[in-house]
Amino acid sequence: MSENITLALSLLLALTMIVAAVMAVRGKRSLPIAILAAGLVSLLTSVQFLLLAAPDVAMTEAAIGSGLTTFLFFFVLSRVRGGVDD
Amino acid sequence: MIRRAFVLLLLLALGAIFLDLLLGFVPATELNETARYYAERSAADLGTANITTAIIVTYRGLDTLGEVTVLFLTAAIVGLVLSWGRRSAEGPQRQLLPTGELLTTGKNLLVPLILLLGVYVFVNGHLTPGGGFQGGAILASGILLMLLTDPMKRFSHGMISAVESFSGLVFVGLGLLGVALAGGFLDNRLLPIGTVGELFSAGVIPIIYSFIGLKVGAEFSSMLVNLSETEDS
Amino acid sequence: MAQIAMATGFILILIGLYGALTNRNLLRMIIGFTIAHSGVNLVLVAVGYLSGRTAPILDSAVPMAEAAERIIDPLPQALVLTAIVIGVGVTALMLAYAYRIYVTKGTLDIGKCRELKW
């Protein structure tokens, strides 16, 4: 029973991650939305790590991959306003 | 659009390789020999409850030393690249509105709690999920909160690099002490192993992991501070 | 379970590489690289997963004596932990160089950097 729920959750996560990743790399969206979508992919990856029984990796990904990386992008983005072509 | 066709062809070839790997993957049902050794011996030999920590700090401690070195190099190069052609910081570059009362009070309330959480995470790295890298990132996010609420604040680069070099020195020093007094480089049996599951157990692993946490936190902070000190172009 | 995660990881790698190779904006290329990086980590962790087992942490639910029968492979986890930390360092380095290129050239378009083009 709980096995099935985990499986369904994992599938849902996978679909959301793929949609968010496509949003992040397609050139149509504005750059802040692309950065946030990449952060979302990272955050959902950390939930997937938790389902794969890897709490250490999940914590690292949530704190470093999804938190700090997004802020690094935004720091640089705020410095290059005007050079962004969209 | 010959370039786009080339990219699609490359991705198609990669996708075929990945599909082959995926279809040929048979999940293991038993641990392999190395993993079995770690699972059976790490609690008895090293006294850690968290086996991942035992691997990172002791069994593959040399890898971690290399990793911390790479991180140090990255932070140093980021600082170097961003400082090329930086004009001397004479006077305020831009006028910002002063920070509001609400923001200041909120920051004063939250930053100590965040720093405390970071310290908790890396001190308990040998018992619970977490450890030096996660705790260091949490420390750096406390620094990030201070930077966001007060953009004109200037952190002392000297202090950040002092914390960073001191932690690195302690890490290497404890490793060398392990050669002299225990079984080898980064051996944790300098101190008694103690009972598995207690805070003061697992020899020097909590000490080493705490200093890794401080070092990682200082490196991430120096990256953030360097990026935030670049001028508005 | 492991197969779903692994397939997702492979698809993320492909999407990330597509983004890095087709976009002309430097920041968008770096975003593509971070997505590919998440995908690689997901594949590595999925390799170490064993069905029906739990995380490699000993407590009252996983006593020391039967650890080898109850936990999953801890080695890929340690590897991926290293990879994530290195990955953010590499991302910071790429962002710093992108900022330098913007300062010297006034643009982030990779098509306008022609010094080394042949």
Coordinates of N, CA and C in Angstrom, one line a residue, chain B residues 26-154:
Chain B
V26 N 20.0 -3.7 -13.8 CA 19.3 -4.7 -12.9 C 19.6 -4.2 -11.5
P27 N 18.5 -3.9 -10.8 CA 18.8 -3.4 -9.4 C 19.4 -4.5 -8.5
A28 N 20.3 -4.2 -7.7 CA 21.0 -5.2 -6.9 C 20.0 -5.5 -5.8
T29 N 20.1 -6.8 -5.3 CA 19.3 -7.1 -4.1 C 20.1 -7.3 -2.9
E30 N 21.4 -7.4 -3.0 CA 22.3 -7.5 -1.9 C 23.4 -6.4 -1.9
L31 N 23.9 -6.0 -0.8 CA 25.0 -5.0 -0.8 C 26.2 -5.6 -1.4
N32 N 27.0 -4.8 -2.1 CA 28.3 -5.4 -2.6 C 29.3 -5.4 -1.5
E33 N 30.5 -5.9 -1.8 CA 31.4 -6.2 -0.7 C 31.9 -5.0 0.1
T34 N 32.2 -3.9 -0.7 CA 32.7 -2.7 0.0 C 31.6 -2.2 0.9
A35 N 30.3 -2.1 0.4 CA 29.2 -1.5 1.1 C 29.0 -2.4 2.4
R36 N 29.1 -3.7 2.2 CA 28.8 -4.6 3.3 C 29.9 -4.4 4.4
Y37 N 31.1 -4.2 4.0 CA 32.2 -3.9 5.0 C 31.9 -2.6 5.7
Y38 N 31.5 -1.6 5.0 CA 31.2 -0.3 5.7 C 30.0 -0.5 6.6
A39 N 28.9 -1.2 6.2 CA 27.7 -1.4 7.0 C 28.1 -2.1 8.3
E40 N 28.9 -3.2 8.2 CA 29.2 -4.0 9.3 C 30.2 -3.4 10.3
R41 N 31.2 -2.7 9.7 CA 32.4 -2.4 10.5 C 32.3 -0.9 11.1
S42 N 31.6 0.0 10.4 CA 31.8 1.4 10.8 C 31.3 1.7 12.2
A43 N 30.2 1.1 12.6 CA 29.7 1.3 14.0 C 30.7 0.7 15.0
A44 N 31.1 -0.5 14.7 CA 32.0 -1.2 15.7 C 33.4 -0.5 15.7
D45 N 33.9 -0.2 14.6 CA 35.3 0.3 14.5 C 35.4 1.8 14.8
L46 N 34.5 2.6 14.3 CA 34.6 4.1 14.4 C 33.6 4.7 15.3
G47 N 32.5 4.0 15.6 CA 31.5 4.5 16.6 C 30.5 5.5 16.0
T48 N 30.3 5.6 14.7 CA 29.4 6.5 14.2 C 28.1 5.8 13.9
A49 N 27.0 6.5 14.1 CA 25.6 6.0 13.8 C 25.3 6.2 12.3
N50 N 25.8 7.4 11.8 CA 25.6 7.7 10.4 C 26.7 7.2 9.6
I51 N 26.4 6.2 8.7 CA 27.5 5.5 8.0 C 28.1 6.5 6.9
T52 N 27.2 7.3 6.3 CA 27.7 8.2 5.3 C 28.8 9.1 5.9
T53 N 28.5 9.6 7.1 CA 29.5 10.5 7.8 C 30.8 9.7 7.9
A54 N 30.7 8.4 8.4 CA 32.0 7.6 8.6 C 32.8 7.6 7.3
I55 N 32.0 7.4 6.1 CA 32.7 7.3 4.9 C 33.4 8.6 4.5
I56 N 32.6 9.7 4.7 CA 33.1 11.0 4.2 C 34.3 11.4 5.1
V57 N 34.2 11.3 6.4 CA 35.3 11.9 7.3 C 36.4 10.9 7.4
T58 N 36.2 9.6 7.5 CA 37.3 8.7 7.9 C 37.7 7.8 6.7
Y59 N 36.8 7.0 6.2 CA 37.2 6.0 5.2 C 37.8 6.7 4.0
R60 N 37.0 7.7 3.5 CA 37.5 8.5 2.4 C 37.8 9.9 2.7
G61 N 38.4 10.1 3.9 CA 38.7 11.4 4.3 C 39.6 12.2 3.4
L62 N 40.5 11.5 2.7 CA 41.4 12.2 1.8 C 40.6 12.9 0.7
D63 N 39.6 12.2 0.2 CA 38.7 12.8 -0.8 C 38.1 14.1 -0.3
T64 N 37.7 14.1 0.9 CA 37.1 15.2 1.5 C 38.1 16.4 1.6
L65 N 39.3 16.0 1.9 CA 40.4 17.1 2.0 C 40.5 17.7 0.6
G66 N 40.5 16.8 -0.4 CA 40.7 17.3 -1.8 C 39.5 18.2 -2.2
E67 N 38.3 17.8 -1.7 CA 37.1 18.5 -2.0 C 37.1 19.9 -1.4
V68 N 37.5 20.0 -0.1 CA 37.6 21.2 0.5 C 38.6 22.1 -0.1
T69 N 39.7 21.5 -0.6 CA 40.7 22.3 -1.4 C 40.2 22.9 -2.6
V70 N 39.4 22.0 -3.4 CA 38.8 22.5 -4.6 C 37.9 23.7 -4.3
L71 N 37.1 23.6 -3.2 CA 36.2 24.6 -2.9 C 36.9 25.9 -2.5
F72 N 38.1 25.7 -1.8 CA 38.9 26.9 -1.4 C 39.4 27.6 -2.7
L73 N 39.9 26.8 -3.7 CA 40.4 27.3 -4.9 C 39.3 28.1 -5.6
T74 N 38.1 27.5 -5.7 CA 37.0 28.2 -6.4 C 36.7 29.5 -5.7
A75 N 36.6 29.5 -4.4 CA 36.3 30.8 -3.7 C 37.4 31.8 -4.0
A76 N 38.7 31.3 -4.0 CA 39.8 32.3 -4.3 C 39.7 32.8 -5.7
I77 N 39.4 32.0 -6.7 CA 39.4 32.4 -8.0 C 38.2 33.4 -8.2
V78 N 37.0 33.1 -7.6 CA 35.9 34.0 -7.7 C 36.3 35.4 -7.2
G79 N 37.0 35.4 -6.0 CA 37.4 36.7 -5.5 C 38.4 37.4 -6.4
L80 N 39.3 36.6 -7.0 CA 40.3 37.2 -8.0 C 39.6 37.8 -9.2
V81 N 38.7 37.0 -9.8 CA 38.1 37.4 -11.1 C 37.2 38.6 -10.8
L82 N 36.5 38.6 -9.7 CA 35.6 39.8 -9.4 C 36.4 41.0 -9.0
S83 N 37.6 40.9 -8.6 CA 38.3 42.1 -8.1 C 39.1 42.7 -9.2
W84 N 39.2 42.1 -10.4 CA 39.9 42.8 -11.5 C 39.2 44.1 -11.8
G85 N 40.0 45.1 -11.9 CA 39.4 46.4 -12.3 C 38.4 47.0 -11.4
R86 N 38.3 46.4 -10.1 CA 37.3 47.1 -9.2 C 37.9 48.4 -8.7
R87 N 37.1 49.4 -8.9 CA 37.6 50.7 -8.4 C 37.6 50.7 -6.9
S88 N 38.5 51.5 -6.3 CA 38.6 51.6 -4.9 C 37.3 52.0 -4.3
A89 N 36.9 51.4 -3.2 CA 35.6 51.6 -2.6 C 35.5 53.0 -1.9
E90 N 35.7 54.0 -2.6 CA 35.7 55.4 -2.0 C 34.2 55.9 -2.0
G91 N 33.7 56.1 -0.9 CA 32.3 56.6 -0.9 C 31.3 55.6 -1.3
P92 N 30.0 55.9 -1.0 CA 29.0 55.0 -1.4 C 28.8 55.0 -2.9
Q93 N 28.7 53.8 -3.5 CA 28.5 53.8 -5.0 C 27.0 54.1 -5.3
R94 N 26.1 53.7 -4.5 CA 24.7 54.0 -4.8 C 24.0 54.3 -3.5
Q95 N 23.0 55.1 -3.7 CA 22.2 55.5 -2.5 C 21.1 54.6 -2.3
L96 N 21.0 54.0 -1.2 CA 19.9 53.0 -0.9 C 19.0 53.6 0.2
L97 N 17.8 53.3 0.2 CA 16.9 53.7 1.3 C 17.4 53.0 2.6
P98 N 17.3 53.6 3.7 CA 17.7 52.9 4.9 C 16.8 51.8 5.2
T99 N 17.4 50.8 5.9 CA 16.6 49.6 6.1 C 15.5 49.9 7.2
G100 N 14.3 49.3 7.0 CA 13.2 49.6 7.9 C 13.4 48.9 9.2
E101 N 12.6 49.4 10.2 CA 12.6 48.9 11.5 C 12.3 47.4 11.6
L102 N 11.2 47.0 10.8 CA 10.7 45.7 10.8 C 11.8 44.7 10.3
L103 N 12.4 45.1 9.2 CA 13.5 44.3 8.6 C 14.6 44.1 9.6
T104 N 15.1 45.2 10.2 CA 16.2 45.1 11.1 C 15.9 44.1 12.3
T105 N 14.6 44.3 12.9 CA 14.3 43.5 14.0 C 14.2 42.1 13.6
G106 N 13.6 41.8 12.5 CA 13.4 40.4 12.0 C 14.8 39.8 11.8
K107 N 15.7 40.6 11.2 CA 17.1 40.0 11.0 C 17.7 39.7 12.3
N108 N 17.6 40.7 13.3 CA 18.3 40.4 14.6 C 17.7 39.2 15.3
L109 N 16.4 38.9 15.0 CA 15.8 37.8 15.7 C 16.2 36.5 15.0
L110 N 16.3 36.5 13.6 CA 16.5 35.3 12.9 C 17.9 34.8 12.8
V111 N 18.9 35.8 12.6 CA 20.2 35.4 12.3 C 20.8 34.5 13.4
P112 N 20.7 34.8 14.7 CA 21.3 33.9 15.7 C 20.6 32.5 15.6
L113 N 19.3 32.5 15.4 CA 18.7 31.2 15.3 C 19.2 30.3 14.1
I114 N 19.4 31.0 13.0 CA 19.9 30.3 11.8 C 21.3 29.8 12.1
L115 N 22.2 30.7 12.7 CA 23.5 30.2 13.0 C 23.5 29.1 14.0
L116 N 22.6 29.1 15.0 CA 22.5 28.0 15.9 C 22.1 26.7 15.3
L117 N 21.2 26.8 14.3 CA 20.7 25.6 13.6 C 21.9 25.0 12.8
G118 N 22.7 25.9 12.2 CA 23.9 25.4 11.4 C 24.8 24.7 12.3
V119 N 25.1 25.3 13.5 CA 26.0 24.6 14.4 C 25.5 23.3 14.9
Y120 N 24.2 23.3 15.2 CA 23.5 22.0 15.6 C 23.7 20.9 14.6
V121 N 23.5 21.3 13.3 CA 23.5 20.3 12.2 C 24.9 19.8 12.1
F122 N 26.0 20.6 12.2 CA 27.3 20.0 12.0 C 27.9 19.3 13.3
V123 N 27.4 19.7 14.5 CA 27.9 19.0 15.7 C 27.3 17.6 15.8
N124 N 26.0 17.5 15.2 CA 25.4 16.2 15.3 C 25.6 15.4 14.0
G125 N 26.6 15.7 13.2 CA 26.7 15.1 11.9 C 27.0 13.6 12.0
H126 N 27.5 13.1 13.2 CA 27.8 11.6 13.2 C 26.6 10.8 13.7
L127 N 25.6 11.5 14.2 CA 24.4 10.8 14.7 C 23.2 10.9 13.8
T128 N 22.9 12.0 13.2 CA 21.7 12.3 12.4 C 22.1 12.7 11.0
P129 N 21.2 12.7 10.1 CA 21.5 13.2 8.7 C 22.0 14.7 8.9
G130 N 23.0 15.0 8.1 CA 23.5 16.3 8.1 C 25.0 16.2 8.4
G131 N 25.7 17.4 8.6 CA 27.1 17.4 8.8 C 27.7 18.6 8.4
G132 N 29.0 18.6 8.2 CA 29.7 19.8 7.9 C 29.3 20.6 6.7
F133 N 29.0 19.9 5.6 CA 28.7 20.6 4.4 C 27.3 21.3 4.5
Q134 N 26.3 20.5 5.0 CA 25.0 21.1 5.2 C 25.0 22.2 6.2
G135 N 25.7 22.0 7.3 CA 25.8 23.0 8.4 C 26.5 24.3 7.9
G136 N 27.5 24.1 7.1 CA 28.3 25.2 6.5 C 27.4 26.0 5.6
A137 N 26.6 25.3 4.8 CA 25.7 26.1 3.9 C 24.6 26.8 4.7
I138 N 24.2 26.3 5.8 CA 23.2 27.0 6.7 C 23.8 28.2 7.3
L139 N 25.1 28.1 7.7 CA 25.8 29.3 8.3 C 25.9 30.4 7.2
A140 N 26.2 29.9 6.0 CA 26.4 30.9 4.9 C 25.0 31.6 4.6
S141 N 23.9 30.8 4.8 CA 22.6 31.4 4.5 C 22.3 32.5 5.6
G142 N 22.8 32.3 6.8 CA 22.7 33.4 7.8 C 23.4 34.6 7.4
I143 N 24.6 34.5 6.9 CA 25.4 35.6 6.3 C 24.6 36.2 5.2
L144 N 24.0 35.4 4.3 CA 23.2 35.9 3.2 C 22.1 36.8 3.6
L145 N 21.4 36.3 4.7 CA 20.3 37.1 5.3 C 20.8 38.5 5.7
M146 N 21.9 38.5 6.4 CA 22.5 39.8 6.8 C 22.8 40.7 5.6
L147 N 23.3 40.1 4.5 CA 23.7 40.9 3.3 C 22.4 41.4 2.7
L148 N 21.3 40.6 2.7 CA 20.1 41.0 2.0 C 19.4 42.1 2.7
T149 N 19.4 42.1 4.1 CA 18.7 43.1 4.8 C 19.5 44.4 4.9
D150 N 20.8 44.4 4.7 CA 21.6 45.6 4.8 C 22.7 45.5 3.7
P151 N 22.3 45.9 2.5 CA 23.3 45.7 1.4 C 24.5 46.5 1.5
M152 N 24.5 47.6 2.3 CA 25.8 48.4 2.4 C 26.7 47.8 3.5
K153 N 26.3 46.8 4.2 CA 27.2 46.3 5.2 C 28.4 45.7 4.6
R154 N 29.6 45.9 5.2 CA 30.8 45.4 4.7 C 31.4 44.4 5.7

